[in-house]
Short mmCIF file of C-alpha atoms and ligand atoms in Angstrom, two decimals:
data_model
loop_
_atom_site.label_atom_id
_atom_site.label_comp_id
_atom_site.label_asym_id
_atom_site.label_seq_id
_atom_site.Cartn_x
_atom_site.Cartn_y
_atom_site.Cartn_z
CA UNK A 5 15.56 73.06 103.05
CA UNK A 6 12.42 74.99 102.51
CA UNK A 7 12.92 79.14 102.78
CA UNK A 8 10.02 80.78 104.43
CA UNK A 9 9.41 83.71 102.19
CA UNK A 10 7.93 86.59 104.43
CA UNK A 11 7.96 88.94 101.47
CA UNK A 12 5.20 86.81 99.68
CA UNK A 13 3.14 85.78 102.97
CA UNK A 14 2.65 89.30 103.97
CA UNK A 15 1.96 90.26 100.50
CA UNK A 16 -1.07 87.29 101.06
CA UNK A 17 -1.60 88.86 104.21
CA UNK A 18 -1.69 92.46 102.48
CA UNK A 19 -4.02 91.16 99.85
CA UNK A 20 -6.74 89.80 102.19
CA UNK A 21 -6.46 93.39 104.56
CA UNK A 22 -6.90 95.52 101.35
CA UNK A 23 -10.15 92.86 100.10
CA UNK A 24 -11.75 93.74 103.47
CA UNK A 25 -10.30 97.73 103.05
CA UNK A 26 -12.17 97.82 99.65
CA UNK A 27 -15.39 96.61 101.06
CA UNK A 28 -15.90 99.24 103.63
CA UNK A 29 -14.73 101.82 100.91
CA UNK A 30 -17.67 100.23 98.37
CA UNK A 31 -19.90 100.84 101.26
CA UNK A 32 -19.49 104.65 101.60
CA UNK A 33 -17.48 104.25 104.97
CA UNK A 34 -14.44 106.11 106.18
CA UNK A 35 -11.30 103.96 105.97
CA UNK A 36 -9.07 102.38 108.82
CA UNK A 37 -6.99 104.94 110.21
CA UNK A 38 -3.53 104.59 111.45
CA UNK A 39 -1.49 107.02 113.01
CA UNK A 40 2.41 106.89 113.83
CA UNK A 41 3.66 109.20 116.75
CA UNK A 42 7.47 110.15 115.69
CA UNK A 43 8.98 111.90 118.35
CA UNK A 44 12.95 113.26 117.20
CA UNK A 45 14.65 112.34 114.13
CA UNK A 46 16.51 109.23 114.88
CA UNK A 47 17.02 107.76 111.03
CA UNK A 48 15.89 103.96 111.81
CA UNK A 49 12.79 105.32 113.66
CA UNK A 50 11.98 107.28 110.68
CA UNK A 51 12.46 105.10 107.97
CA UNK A 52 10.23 102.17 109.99
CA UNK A 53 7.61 104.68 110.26
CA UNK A 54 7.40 106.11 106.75
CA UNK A 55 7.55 102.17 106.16
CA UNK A 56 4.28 101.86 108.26
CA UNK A 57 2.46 104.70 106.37
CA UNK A 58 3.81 103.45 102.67
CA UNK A 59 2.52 100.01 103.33
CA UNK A 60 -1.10 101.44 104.73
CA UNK A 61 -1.87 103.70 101.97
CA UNK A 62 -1.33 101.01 99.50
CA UNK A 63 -4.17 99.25 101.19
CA UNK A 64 -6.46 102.41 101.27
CA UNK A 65 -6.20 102.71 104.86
CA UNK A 66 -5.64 106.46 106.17
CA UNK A 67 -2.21 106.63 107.77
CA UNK A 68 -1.15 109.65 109.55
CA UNK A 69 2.02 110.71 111.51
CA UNK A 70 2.23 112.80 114.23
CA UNK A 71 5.94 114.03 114.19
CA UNK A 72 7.19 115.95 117.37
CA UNK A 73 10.61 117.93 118.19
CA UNK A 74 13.16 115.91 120.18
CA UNK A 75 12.93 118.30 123.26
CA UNK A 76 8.69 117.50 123.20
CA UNK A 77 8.53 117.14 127.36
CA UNK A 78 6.68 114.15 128.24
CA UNK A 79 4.02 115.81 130.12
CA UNK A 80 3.01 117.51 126.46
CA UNK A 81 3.53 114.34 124.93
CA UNK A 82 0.78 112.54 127.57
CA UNK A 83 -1.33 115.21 126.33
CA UNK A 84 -0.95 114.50 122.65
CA UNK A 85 -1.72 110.68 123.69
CA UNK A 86 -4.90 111.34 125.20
CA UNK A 87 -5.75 113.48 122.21
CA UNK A 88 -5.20 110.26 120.21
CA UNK A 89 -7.16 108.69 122.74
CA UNK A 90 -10.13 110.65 122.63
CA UNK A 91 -10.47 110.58 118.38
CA UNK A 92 -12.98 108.52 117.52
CA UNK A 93 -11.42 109.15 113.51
CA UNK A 94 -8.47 107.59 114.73
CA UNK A 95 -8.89 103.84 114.94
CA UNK A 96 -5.37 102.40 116.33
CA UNK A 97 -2.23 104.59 116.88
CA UNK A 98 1.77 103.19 117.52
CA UNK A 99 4.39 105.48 119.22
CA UNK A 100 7.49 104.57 117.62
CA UNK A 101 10.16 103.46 120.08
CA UNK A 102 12.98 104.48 121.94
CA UNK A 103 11.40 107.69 122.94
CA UNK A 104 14.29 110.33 123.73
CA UNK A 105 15.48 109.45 127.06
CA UNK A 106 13.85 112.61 129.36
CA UNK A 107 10.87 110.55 128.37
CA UNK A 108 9.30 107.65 130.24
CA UNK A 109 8.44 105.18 127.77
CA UNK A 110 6.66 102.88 129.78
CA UNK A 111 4.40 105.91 131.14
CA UNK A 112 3.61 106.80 127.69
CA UNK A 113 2.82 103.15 127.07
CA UNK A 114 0.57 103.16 130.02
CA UNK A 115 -1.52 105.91 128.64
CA UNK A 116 -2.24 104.53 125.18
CA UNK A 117 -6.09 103.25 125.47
CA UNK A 118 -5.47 99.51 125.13
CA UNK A 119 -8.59 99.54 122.13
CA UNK A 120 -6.40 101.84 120.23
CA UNK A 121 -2.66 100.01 120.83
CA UNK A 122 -2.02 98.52 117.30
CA UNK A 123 1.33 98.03 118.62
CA UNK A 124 0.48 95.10 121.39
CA UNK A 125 2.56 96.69 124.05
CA UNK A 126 0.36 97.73 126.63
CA UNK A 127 0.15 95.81 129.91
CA UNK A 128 -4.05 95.34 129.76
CA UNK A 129 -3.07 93.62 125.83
CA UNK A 130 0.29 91.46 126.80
CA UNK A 131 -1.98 90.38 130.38
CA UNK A 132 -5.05 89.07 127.62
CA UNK A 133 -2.35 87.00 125.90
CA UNK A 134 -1.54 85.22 129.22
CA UNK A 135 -5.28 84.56 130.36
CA UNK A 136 -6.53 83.83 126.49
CA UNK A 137 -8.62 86.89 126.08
CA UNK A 138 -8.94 88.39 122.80
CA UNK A 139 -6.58 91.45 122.38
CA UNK A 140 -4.08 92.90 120.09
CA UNK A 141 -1.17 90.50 119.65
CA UNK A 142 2.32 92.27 119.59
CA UNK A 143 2.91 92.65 115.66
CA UNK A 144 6.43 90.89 115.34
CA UNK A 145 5.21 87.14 117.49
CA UNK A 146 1.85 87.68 115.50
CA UNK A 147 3.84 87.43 112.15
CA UNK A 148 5.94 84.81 113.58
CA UNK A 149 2.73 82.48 114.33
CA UNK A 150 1.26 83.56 110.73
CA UNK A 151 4.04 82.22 109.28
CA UNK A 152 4.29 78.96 111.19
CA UNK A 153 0.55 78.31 110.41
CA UNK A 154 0.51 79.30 106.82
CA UNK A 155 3.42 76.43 106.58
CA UNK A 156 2.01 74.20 108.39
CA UNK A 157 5.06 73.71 110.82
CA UNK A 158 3.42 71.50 113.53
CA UNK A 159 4.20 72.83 116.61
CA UNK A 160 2.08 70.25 119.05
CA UNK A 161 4.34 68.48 121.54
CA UNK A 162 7.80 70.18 119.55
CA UNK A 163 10.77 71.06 121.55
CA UNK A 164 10.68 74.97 120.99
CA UNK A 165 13.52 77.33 122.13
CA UNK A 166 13.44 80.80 122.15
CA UNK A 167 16.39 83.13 122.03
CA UNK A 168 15.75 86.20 123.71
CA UNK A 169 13.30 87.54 126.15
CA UNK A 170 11.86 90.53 125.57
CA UNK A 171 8.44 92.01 125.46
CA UNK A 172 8.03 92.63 122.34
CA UNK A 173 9.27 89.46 120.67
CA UNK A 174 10.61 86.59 123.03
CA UNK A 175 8.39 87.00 126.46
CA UNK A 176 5.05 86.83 124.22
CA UNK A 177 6.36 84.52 121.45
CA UNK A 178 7.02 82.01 124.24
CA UNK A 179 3.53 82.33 125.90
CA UNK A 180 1.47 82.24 122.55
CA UNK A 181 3.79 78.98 121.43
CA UNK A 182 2.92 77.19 124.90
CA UNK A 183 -0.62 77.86 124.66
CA UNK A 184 -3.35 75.55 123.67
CA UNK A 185 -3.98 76.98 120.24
CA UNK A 186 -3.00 76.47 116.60
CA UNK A 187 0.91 76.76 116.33
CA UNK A 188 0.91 76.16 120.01
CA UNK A 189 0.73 73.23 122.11
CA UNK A 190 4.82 73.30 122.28
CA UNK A 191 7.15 72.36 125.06
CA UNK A 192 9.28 75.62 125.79
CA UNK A 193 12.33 76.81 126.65
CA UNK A 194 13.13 80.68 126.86
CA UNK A 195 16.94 81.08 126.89
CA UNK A 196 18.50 84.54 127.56
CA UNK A 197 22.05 86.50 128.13
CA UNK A 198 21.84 84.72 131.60
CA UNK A 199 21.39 81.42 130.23
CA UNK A 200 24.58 78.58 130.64
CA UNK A 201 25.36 75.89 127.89
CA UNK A 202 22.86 77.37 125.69
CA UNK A 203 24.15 74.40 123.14
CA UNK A 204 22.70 71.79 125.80
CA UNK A 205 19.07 72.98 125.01
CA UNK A 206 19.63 74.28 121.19
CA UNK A 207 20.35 70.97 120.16
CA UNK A 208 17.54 69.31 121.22
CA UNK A 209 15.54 71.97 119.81
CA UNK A 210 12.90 70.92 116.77
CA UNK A 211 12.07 75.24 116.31
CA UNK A 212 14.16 77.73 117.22
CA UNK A 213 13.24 81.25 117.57
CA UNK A 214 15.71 83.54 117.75
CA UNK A 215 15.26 87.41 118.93
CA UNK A 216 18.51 88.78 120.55
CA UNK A 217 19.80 90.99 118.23
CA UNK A 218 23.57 89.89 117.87
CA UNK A 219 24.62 89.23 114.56
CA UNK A 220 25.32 85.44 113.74
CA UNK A 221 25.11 84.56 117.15
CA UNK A 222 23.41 80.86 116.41
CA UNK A 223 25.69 78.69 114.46
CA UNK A 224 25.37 75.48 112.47
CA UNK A 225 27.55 73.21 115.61
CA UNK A 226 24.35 74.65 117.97
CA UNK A 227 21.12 72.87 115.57
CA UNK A 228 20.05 69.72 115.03
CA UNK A 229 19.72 68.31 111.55
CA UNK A 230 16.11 69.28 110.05
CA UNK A 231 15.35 72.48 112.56
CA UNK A 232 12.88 75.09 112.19
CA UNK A 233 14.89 78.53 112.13
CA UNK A 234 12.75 81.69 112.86
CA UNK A 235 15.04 84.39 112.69
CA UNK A 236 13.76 87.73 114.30
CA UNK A 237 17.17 89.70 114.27
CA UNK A 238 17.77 92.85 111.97
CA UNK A 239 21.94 93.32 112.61
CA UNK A 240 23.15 96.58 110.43
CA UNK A 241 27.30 95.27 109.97
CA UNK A 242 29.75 97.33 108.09
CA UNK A 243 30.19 95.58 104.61
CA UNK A 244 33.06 97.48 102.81
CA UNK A 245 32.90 97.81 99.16
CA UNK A 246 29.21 97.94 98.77
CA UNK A 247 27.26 101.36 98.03
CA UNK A 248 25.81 101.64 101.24
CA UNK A 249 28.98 100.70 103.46
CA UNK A 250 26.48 98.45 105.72
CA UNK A 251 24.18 95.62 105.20
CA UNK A 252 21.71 93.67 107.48
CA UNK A 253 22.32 90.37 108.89
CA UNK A 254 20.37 88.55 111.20
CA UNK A 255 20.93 86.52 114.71
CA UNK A 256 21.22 83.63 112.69
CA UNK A 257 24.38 82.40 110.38
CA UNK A 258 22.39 81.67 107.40
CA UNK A 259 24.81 80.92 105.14
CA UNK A 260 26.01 77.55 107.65
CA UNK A 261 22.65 76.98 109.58
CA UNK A 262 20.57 76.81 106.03
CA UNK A 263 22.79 73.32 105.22
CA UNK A 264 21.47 72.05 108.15
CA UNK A 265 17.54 73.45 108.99
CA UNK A 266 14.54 71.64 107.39
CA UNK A 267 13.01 75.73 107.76
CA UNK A 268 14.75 78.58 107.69
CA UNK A 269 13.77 82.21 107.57
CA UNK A 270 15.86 84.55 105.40
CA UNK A 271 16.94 88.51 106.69
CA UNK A 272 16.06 90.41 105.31
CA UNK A 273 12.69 88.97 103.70
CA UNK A 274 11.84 86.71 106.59
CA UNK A 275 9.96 87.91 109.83
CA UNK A 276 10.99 91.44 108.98
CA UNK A 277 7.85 91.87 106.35
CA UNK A 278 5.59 90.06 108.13
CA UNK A 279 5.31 92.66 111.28
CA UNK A 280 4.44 95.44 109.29
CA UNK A 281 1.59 93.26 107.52
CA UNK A 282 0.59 92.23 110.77
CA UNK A 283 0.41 95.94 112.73
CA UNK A 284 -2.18 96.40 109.39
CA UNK A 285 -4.10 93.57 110.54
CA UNK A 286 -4.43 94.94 114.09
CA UNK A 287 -5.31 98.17 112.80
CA UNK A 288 -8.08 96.55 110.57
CA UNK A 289 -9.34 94.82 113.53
CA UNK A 290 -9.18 98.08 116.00
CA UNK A 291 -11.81 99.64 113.10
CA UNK A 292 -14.02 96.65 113.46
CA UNK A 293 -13.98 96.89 116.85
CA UNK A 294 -14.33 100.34 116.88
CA UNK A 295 -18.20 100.12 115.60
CA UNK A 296 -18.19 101.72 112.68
N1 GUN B 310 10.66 100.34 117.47
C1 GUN B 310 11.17 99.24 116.85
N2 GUN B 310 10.16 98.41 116.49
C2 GUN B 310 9.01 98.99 116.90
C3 GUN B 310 7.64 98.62 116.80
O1 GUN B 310 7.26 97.57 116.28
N3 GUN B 310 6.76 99.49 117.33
C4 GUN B 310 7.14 100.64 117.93
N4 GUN B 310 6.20 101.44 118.44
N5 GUN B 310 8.39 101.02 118.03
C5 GUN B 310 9.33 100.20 117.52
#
């Protein structure tokens, strides 16, 4: 069983952003600049963010975050977006999600300026992934593929299955793993909450991808001997007796599913490292784009 170690590939990935970062310092330019939009004080939301703008200082990017009161009413927050919109020091820009619920997140999406959304969610960036145009690839599926290539997991004419179909993570993964393209070129199957015998499909499965957030849902009786395991779930579960009183699983059951997978990706450690890493690359790429 080989362990795909996100922690070191996004530290590679980290390492060839801040070689690039350095260059346009040495050459009397302004850095990338990120910004975060925080809106409330929900404690995951906050912790992911200061994450963000940790991880792109280190690199000499500027990171900024633009923190806003709970009650903020959307119409004030539009405003705030098309500030972000409109500053040409401000290269890419993510508004942290779940918004507070008097707030229409998918308006707010809509609003971003697709050159600026580090974040991959707007429509005009997921519709270039369908018809092969360049964009911004949603951070989490863009670590996902990193990792598959930088292993070399062939993916050409593979039975893939992923778990899970949101936008962020399953609806794109499956698209980009379909496509003709390195780490694509796969035969797949998106299952969801809807689907029946999901066992039928997982066991024929050569890569599994798994994004549904329920903790151990995918057990060693549902793989095949010598599976890929891509585990996108972060699970908090009460774990009594340690200091913090919780600790993070994933969708997968490691501890069983390891025996049997030829891949596997740990949580934390796995895909979790890699999106931050990959939200940097993005923001890197907004700033080249962004003719400076
Ligand atoms: N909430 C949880 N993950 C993410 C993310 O990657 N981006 C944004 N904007 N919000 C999130």
């Amino acid at each position: 069983m080989i362990l795909i170690d996100g922690k070191k590939t996004s530290a590679d990935i980290k390492n060839e952003i801040k070689v690039e970062v350095d260059k346009i310092i040495q050459s009397n330019k302004r850095p990338p600049h990120l910004v975060a939009v925080l809106v409330g004080d929900d404690p995951a939301s906050r912790s992911y963010v200061n994450s963000k703008e940790k991880a792109a200082e280190k690199l000499g990017f500027k990171s900024s975050i633009f923190r806003f009161d709970e009650n903020i009413s959307e119409a004030k927050l539009l405003e705030e977006v098309a500030k972000l919109n409109d500053d040409d020091t401000v290269d890419g820009y993510i508004v942290q999600l779940p918004l507070p619920k008097h707030i229409d997140s998918q308006k707010v999406i809509l609003a971003i300026d697709p050159n600026k959304d580090v974040d991959g969610f707007h429509p005009m960036n997921l519709g270039k992934i369908i018809t092969n145009m360049p964009g911004f690839l949603p951070a989490t599926p863009y670590g996902i593929l990193e990792l598959i290539n930088r292993y070399k997991i062939e993916t050409e004419g593979k039975n893939v299955l992923v778990i899970g179909r949101s936008l962020i993570v399953g609806r794109p993964m499956s698209i980009l793993l379909s496509q003709k393209r390195k780490g694509g070129n796969a035969t797949v199957t998106v299952a969801h909450s809807r689907t029946k015998n999901l066992k039928d499909f997982s066991l024929q499965a050569d890569i599994i991808i798994v994004a549904i957030g329920s903790p151990h849902f995918l057990t060693a009786d549902m793989v095949k001997q010598g599976v890929v395991i891509i585990d996108a779930g972060i699970n908090s579960i009460d774990a009594p007796g340690t200091k913090r009183g919780y600790k993070l699983v994933g969708d997968v059951d490691f501890e069983n599913v390891s025996k049997k997978a030829g891949y596997i990706t740990p949580v934390p450690g796995g895909v979790g490292p890699m999106t931050i890493a990959m939200l940097l690359k993005n923001t890197l790429l907004a700033y080249q784009n962004n003719k400076n």
